[in-house]
Coordinates of C-alpha atoms in Angstrom, one line a residue:
Chain A
M1 CA 38.6 53.4 -29.0
Q2 CA 37.9 49.5 -29.4
D3 CA 39.7 48.6 -26.0
V4 CA 37.5 51.2 -24.0
L5 CA 34.2 49.9 -25.5
E6 CA 34.8 46.3 -24.5
R7 CA 36.4 46.9 -20.9
P8 CA 33.8 45.8 -18.3
V9 CA 32.3 48.4 -16.3
T10 CA 33.8 47.9 -12.7
E11 CA 33.3 51.0 -10.7
L12 CA 30.4 53.3 -10.8
E13 CA 31.0 57.0 -10.4
E14 CA 29.5 58.1 -6.9
V15 CA 26.7 60.5 -7.3
P16 CA 26.4 63.0 -4.8
V17 CA 23.3 62.5 -2.8
N18 CA 21.0 65.5 -1.8
E19 CA 20.4 64.7 1.7
D20 CA 17.6 67.2 2.4
K21 CA 15.6 66.5 -0.9
G22 CA 16.0 70.1 -1.9
K23 CA 14.9 71.7 0.8
L24 CA 14.0 75.2 0.5
K25 CA 16.6 77.3 2.6
K26 CA 16.5 80.9 1.8
V27 CA 14.3 83.1 -0.3
L28 CA 15.2 86.6 -1.8
I29 CA 11.9 88.3 -2.7
I30 CA 12.3 91.4 -5.0
C31 CA 9.2 93.7 -4.5
S32 CA 9.2 96.0 -7.6
K33 CA 5.7 97.6 -7.2
G34 CA 4.4 100.1 -4.8
K35 CA 0.5 98.9 -5.0
L36 CA -0.7 98.0 -1.4
E37 CA -1.4 94.7 -2.2
D38 CA 1.8 93.8 -4.2
V39 CA 3.8 95.2 -1.2
Y40 CA 1.7 92.9 1.2
A41 CA 2.6 90.1 -1.2
A42 CA 5.9 90.5 -0.6
L43 CA 5.9 91.3 3.2
V44 CA 3.6 88.2 3.7
M45 CA 5.8 85.9 2.0
A46 CA 9.0 87.1 3.5
N47 CA 7.3 86.8 7.0
G48 CA 5.9 83.4 6.1
A49 CA 9.3 82.1 5.4
L50 CA 10.8 83.3 8.4
M51 CA 8.0 81.7 10.3
E52 CA 9.0 78.3 8.8
G53 CA 12.6 78.7 9.5
I54 CA 13.4 79.6 6.0
E55 CA 16.0 82.7 5.8
A56 CA 14.5 85.7 3.9
K57 CA 15.9 88.7 2.1
L58 CA 13.7 91.6 0.9
F59 CA 15.0 93.8 -2.2
F60 CA 12.9 96.9 -3.0
T61 CA 13.2 98.4 -6.5
F62 CA 11.6 100.9 -8.4
F63 CA 8.1 101.7 -7.2
G64 CA 8.5 99.3 -4.6
L65 CA 10.7 101.9 -3.0
E66 CA 7.6 103.9 -2.0
A67 CA 7.1 100.9 0.8
I68 CA 10.3 101.6 2.7
T69 CA 10.2 105.5 2.7
K70 CA 9.3 106.9 6.1
K71 CA 7.1 109.2 4.4
H72 CA 4.9 107.0 2.6
A73 CA 5.3 103.1 3.9
D74 CA 2.1 103.1 5.7
H75 CA -0.1 105.1 3.2
L76 CA 0.3 103.1 0.1
H77 CA -2.5 102.8 -2.0
T78 CA -4.5 100.2 -4.3
A79 CA -5.0 100.9 -8.0
T80 CA -8.6 100.9 -8.9
V81 CA -8.0 101.8 -12.7
G82 CA -6.2 99.2 -14.8
N83 CA -7.5 96.7 -12.3
P84 CA -10.3 94.7 -13.7
A85 CA -10.3 92.1 -10.4
F86 CA -11.2 95.4 -8.5
M87 CA -15.0 95.7 -8.1
P88 CA -16.2 93.9 -11.2
G89 CA -18.5 96.0 -13.3
M90 CA -17.0 99.2 -12.1
P91 CA -16.7 101.5 -14.9
T92 CA -13.1 102.8 -15.3
M93 CA -14.2 106.5 -15.7
V94 CA -15.8 106.0 -12.1
A95 CA -12.9 104.4 -10.6
G96 CA -11.0 107.0 -11.8
L97 CA -12.9 109.9 -10.1
P98 CA -11.0 111.8 -7.7
G99 CA -10.8 110.5 -4.2
F100 CA -11.9 107.2 -5.4
E101 CA -8.7 105.5 -5.1
A102 CA -8.0 106.9 -1.7
F103 CA -11.5 105.8 -0.4
A104 CA -10.9 102.2 -2.1
S105 CA -7.5 102.1 -0.2
Y106 CA -9.3 103.2 3.0
M107 CA -11.7 100.4 2.5
M108 CA -8.9 97.5 2.1
K109 CA -7.0 98.8 4.9
K110 CA -10.2 98.2 7.0
E111 CA -10.7 95.1 6.0
M112 CA -7.0 94.2 6.3
D113 CA -7.3 95.5 10.1
K114 CA -10.0 93.1 10.7
L115 CA -7.8 90.5 9.7
E116 CA -5.1 91.8 12.2
M117 CA -2.8 92.3 9.2
P118 CA -0.1 94.7 10.7
H119 CA 0.4 97.9 8.8
V120 CA 3.8 98.1 6.7
T121 CA 6.1 99.6 9.1
E122 CA 5.2 97.1 11.8
F123 CA 5.5 94.4 9.2
I124 CA 8.8 95.3 8.3
Q125 CA 9.8 95.5 11.9
M126 CA 8.6 91.9 12.6
I127 CA 10.4 90.8 9.3
E128 CA 13.6 92.2 11.0
A129 CA 13.0 90.5 14.4
G130 CA 12.7 87.3 12.7
G131 CA 16.1 87.8 11.0
G132 CA 14.6 89.0 7.7
E133 CA 17.2 91.5 5.8
I134 CA 15.8 94.6 4.1
Y135 CA 17.5 96.3 1.1
A136 CA 16.7 99.1 -1.3
C137 CA 18.0 99.1 -5.0
K138 CA 20.8 101.9 -5.7
L139 CA 19.7 102.4 -9.2
A140 CA 16.1 103.1 -8.4
A141 CA 16.8 105.1 -5.1
D142 CA 19.3 107.2 -7.3
M143 CA 16.5 107.8 -9.6
F144 CA 14.0 108.9 -7.1
H145 CA 16.4 111.0 -4.9
L146 CA 16.0 108.7 -2.0
K147 CA 18.8 108.7 0.5
Q148 CA 19.3 106.2 3.5
E149 CA 17.6 108.6 6.0
D150 CA 14.7 108.9 3.9
L151 CA 14.3 105.2 4.3
L152 CA 12.9 103.1 7.3
D153 CA 15.4 102.6 9.9
E154 CA 15.2 98.7 9.4
V155 CA 16.9 99.0 5.7
K156 CA 20.0 97.5 6.1
G157 CA 21.6 99.6 2.8
I158 CA 21.1 100.6 -0.6
I159 CA 22.6 98.4 -2.9
T160 CA 23.5 97.5 -6.6
V161 CA 22.3 94.3 -8.6
G162 CA 25.3 92.3 -8.2
D163 CA 25.0 92.9 -4.4
M164 CA 21.1 91.7 -4.7
Y165 CA 22.3 88.6 -6.6
A166 CA 25.0 87.7 -3.8
L167 CA 22.1 87.8 -1.4
A168 CA 20.8 84.7 -3.1
E169 CA 23.7 82.6 -3.0
G170 CA 23.6 79.0 -1.7
E171 CA 21.9 76.0 -2.0
G172 CA 18.2 75.7 -1.7
S173 CA 17.8 79.5 -2.6
Q174 CA 15.0 80.9 -4.6
I175 CA 14.3 84.5 -5.8
I176 CA 10.5 85.6 -6.3
F177 CA 9.9 88.6 -8.3
I178 CA 7.0 90.9 -7.7
Chain B
M1 CA 27.4 67.8 18.5
E2 CA 27.7 71.7 17.8
T3 CA 25.5 74.0 20.1
L4 CA 24.5 77.6 19.2
E5 CA 24.4 80.0 21.7
K6 CA 21.3 82.0 22.3
T7 CA 20.6 84.5 24.6
L8 CA 18.0 82.6 26.7
A9 CA 18.7 78.9 26.0
N10 CA 21.4 76.6 24.6
V11 CA 20.3 75.0 21.5
E12 CA 21.7 72.4 20.0
V13 CA 22.0 72.2 16.1
N14 CA 23.5 70.1 13.1
A15 CA 26.0 71.1 11.0
E16 CA 23.8 73.2 8.7
G17 CA 22.0 75.1 11.8
Y18 CA 18.9 72.9 11.9
L19 CA 17.5 72.5 15.4
K20 CA 18.5 69.4 17.1
K21 CA 17.4 69.8 20.8
I22 CA 16.1 72.5 22.7
V23 CA 16.7 73.0 26.5
L24 CA 13.6 74.4 27.8
T25 CA 13.8 77.6 30.5
D26 CA 11.0 78.9 32.5
K27 CA 10.6 81.7 29.8
H28 CA 10.1 78.8 27.2
F29 CA 7.4 77.4 29.6
E30 CA 5.9 80.6 30.0
V31 CA 5.2 80.7 26.0
I32 CA 4.1 77.6 25.9
N33 CA 1.6 77.7 28.8
W34 CA 0.4 80.8 27.2
L35 CA 0.0 79.3 23.9
R36 CA -1.7 76.2 25.5
A37 CA -4.0 78.3 27.3
K38 CA -5.1 80.7 24.4
Q39 CA -5.5 77.7 22.1
A40 CA -8.2 76.4 24.9
E41 CA -9.8 79.7 24.6
G42 CA -10.3 79.2 20.6
T43 CA -8.0 82.4 19.9
A44 CA -6.5 82.1 16.5
L45 CA -2.9 82.2 17.3
S46 CA -0.1 84.1 15.3
M47 CA 3.3 85.5 15.4
R48 CA 1.6 89.2 16.1
K49 CA -0.2 87.9 19.1
V50 CA 3.0 86.2 20.9
G51 CA 4.3 89.6 20.0
A52 CA 1.6 91.4 21.8
S53 CA 1.1 88.9 24.4
G54 CA 3.5 90.8 27.1
L55 CA 5.7 87.6 27.5
V56 CA 8.2 88.0 25.0
D57 CA 8.7 90.3 21.8
I58 CA 8.8 88.7 18.3
K59 CA 13.0 88.8 18.4
Q60 CA 12.7 87.1 21.8
F61 CA 10.4 84.4 20.4
Y62 CA 12.6 84.0 17.4
A63 CA 15.3 83.6 19.9
L64 CA 13.6 81.1 22.2
F65 CA 12.6 78.5 19.5
P66 CA 15.1 79.3 16.5
G67 CA 14.1 77.7 13.2
G68 CA 10.3 78.9 13.1
P69 CA 9.4 79.8 16.4
L70 CA 5.5 79.3 16.1
K71 CA 5.8 76.1 14.5
I72 CA 8.3 75.0 16.9
S73 CA 6.7 76.3 20.0
S74 CA 3.1 74.8 19.4
K75 CA 4.8 71.4 18.4
I76 CA 6.3 71.4 22.0
A77 CA 3.1 72.8 23.6
G78 CA 1.2 69.8 22.0
I79 CA -1.2 71.8 20.2
P80 CA -2.2 72.1 16.4
K81 CA 0.3 73.9 14.3
P82 CA -1.6 77.6 14.0
A83 CA -3.3 78.2 10.9
S84 CA -1.7 81.6 10.3
C85 CA 0.1 83.1 7.6
I86 CA 1.2 86.4 9.6

């Protein structure tokens, strides 16, 4: 031991240098919610990543699956109840009246159209065109009795949680959960 | 140098697949000129607008300028990077 301590340090171990300074290369975005604003957050981030040359994968689970069903993809709603940031001052009882949520969602979509935001199905097509990959969660699909044919054509497959983690493999990869 | 064969252009990439050099074809110039014209008009450019231009669809746009098409094409066109999230 004494010998080791007294011996001078002659050689420094070579530390590997990260040449690209931790550049973001891939994102895996998990969308677990089916509200209009949450789904759009996932879509905008995935598409935005592709626009910057970052690889993007999307994984829809639980209520997020609603966004990739042929039936409901373009008919998502925003929540008017339990959402204090939505029209502050609006009494919960009023926000819960029949038709209110549909009306609010309609208004929201109108505003989005003004900004030329694509509808969900078109957005998904854009993401696929950019090389993004879209997957559905097997467990949630089983739970909601959804099959591949119920989902949009761009959905590459219904996969397990393990497969999902495999999608995020590699250096410079991040997982985003919504 | 490794090259990556794309449908419409030969694109040189480094070992990690990042863009090195891009060989511009007539199609590239069509897109670039369109971008310049639109920018001069003051139109806010976005991925979707290029896709609706009638020149290329979004998939072809990605193939022409791999690794961030709007960013790279506007750089080559000599116009500011479009401040667009879509």
